[in-house]
């Protein structure tokens, strides 16, 4: 029996350090994105969402590579 849990589509992570992201799991970004410590990232459809420290939410396009 497979007991591994699938991530929900709205799974969010908070960055713990300054990071340049070009992929997130199987999601490949069209161009790298700089994420600062404390910012939150998640995938929504064909975009990587980043909630910035000032409250803005930025969307960056990409695709799923399986």
CSV table of C-alpha atoms in Angstrom, one decimal:
chain,number,residue,atom,x,y,z
A,1,UNK,CA,0.0,0.0,0.0
A,2,UNK,CA,1.3,3.4,-0.9
A,3,UNK,CA,1.2,5.7,2.2
A,4,UNK,CA,3.0,8.7,0.6
A,5,UNK,CA,0.9,11.9,0.8
A,6,UNK,CA,0.4,14.0,-2.3
A,7,UNK,CA,1.0,17.7,-1.9
A,8,UNK,CA,-2.1,19.7,-2.3
A,9,UNK,CA,-2.1,22.2,-5.2
A,10,UNK,CA,-1.9,25.1,-2.6
A,11,UNK,CA,1.1,23.7,-0.7
A,12,UNK,CA,3.1,26.7,0.6
A,13,UNK,CA,6.7,27.0,1.7
A,14,UNK,CA,8.4,29.9,3.5
A,15,UNK,CA,11.9,30.7,2.5
A,16,UNK,CA,14.5,30.5,5.3
A,17,UNK,CA,17.3,32.2,3.3
A,18,UNK,CA,17.9,34.3,0.2
A,19,UNK,CA,17.3,31.9,-2.8
A,20,UNK,CA,17.4,32.2,-6.5
A,21,UNK,CA,14.7,29.7,-7.8
A,22,UNK,CA,14.6,28.3,-11.3
A,23,UNK,CA,12.5,25.3,-10.4
A,24,UNK,CA,10.2,24.3,-7.6
A,25,UNK,CA,9.6,20.5,-7.4
A,26,UNK,CA,8.5,19.6,-11.0
A,27,UNK,CA,7.6,23.2,-11.8
A,28,UNK,CA,10.2,24.9,-14.1
A,29,UNK,CA,10.1,28.7,-14.2
A,30,UNK,CA,10.5,30.6,-17.5
A,31,UNK,CA,13.2,32.7,-15.7
A,32,UNK,CA,14.8,32.6,-12.3
A,33,UNK,CA,13.1,34.4,-9.3
A,34,UNK,CA,14.8,35.9,-6.3
A,35,UNK,CA,13.0,35.0,-3.0
A,36,UNK,CA,14.0,36.6,0.3
A,37,UNK,CA,13.9,35.1,3.8
A,38,UNK,CA,10.4,35.1,5.2
A,39,UNK,CA,8.7,35.2,1.8
A,40,UNK,CA,6.1,32.5,1.0
A,41,UNK,CA,6.0,30.6,-2.3
A,42,UNK,CA,3.4,28.2,-3.8
A,43,UNK,CA,2.3,27.1,-7.2
A,44,UNK,CA,-1.1,28.0,-8.7
A,45,UNK,CA,-1.9,26.6,-12.1
A,46,UNK,CA,1.0,27.5,-14.5
A,47,UNK,CA,2.4,30.2,-12.2
A,48,UNK,CA,4.7,30.3,-9.2
A,49,UNK,CA,3.2,32.7,-6.6
A,50,UNK,CA,5.5,34.7,-4.2
A,51,UNK,CA,4.0,36.6,-1.3
A,52,UNK,CA,6.6,39.3,-0.7
A,53,UNK,CA,7.4,40.8,2.8
A,54,UNK,CA,5.4,44.0,2.0
A,55,UNK,CA,2.2,41.9,1.3
A,56,UNK,CA,2.3,42.0,-2.5
A,57,UNK,CA,1.8,38.7,-4.3
A,58,UNK,CA,3.8,38.3,-7.5
A,59,UNK,CA,3.1,35.6,-10.2
A,60,UNK,CA,5.8,34.1,-12.4
A,61,UNK,CA,5.0,31.8,-15.4
A,62,UNK,CA,6.4,28.4,-15.9
A,63,UNK,CA,5.4,24.8,-16.7
A,64,UNK,CA,5.3,21.4,-15.0
A,65,UNK,CA,8.0,19.0,-16.2
A,66,UNK,CA,7.2,15.4,-15.2
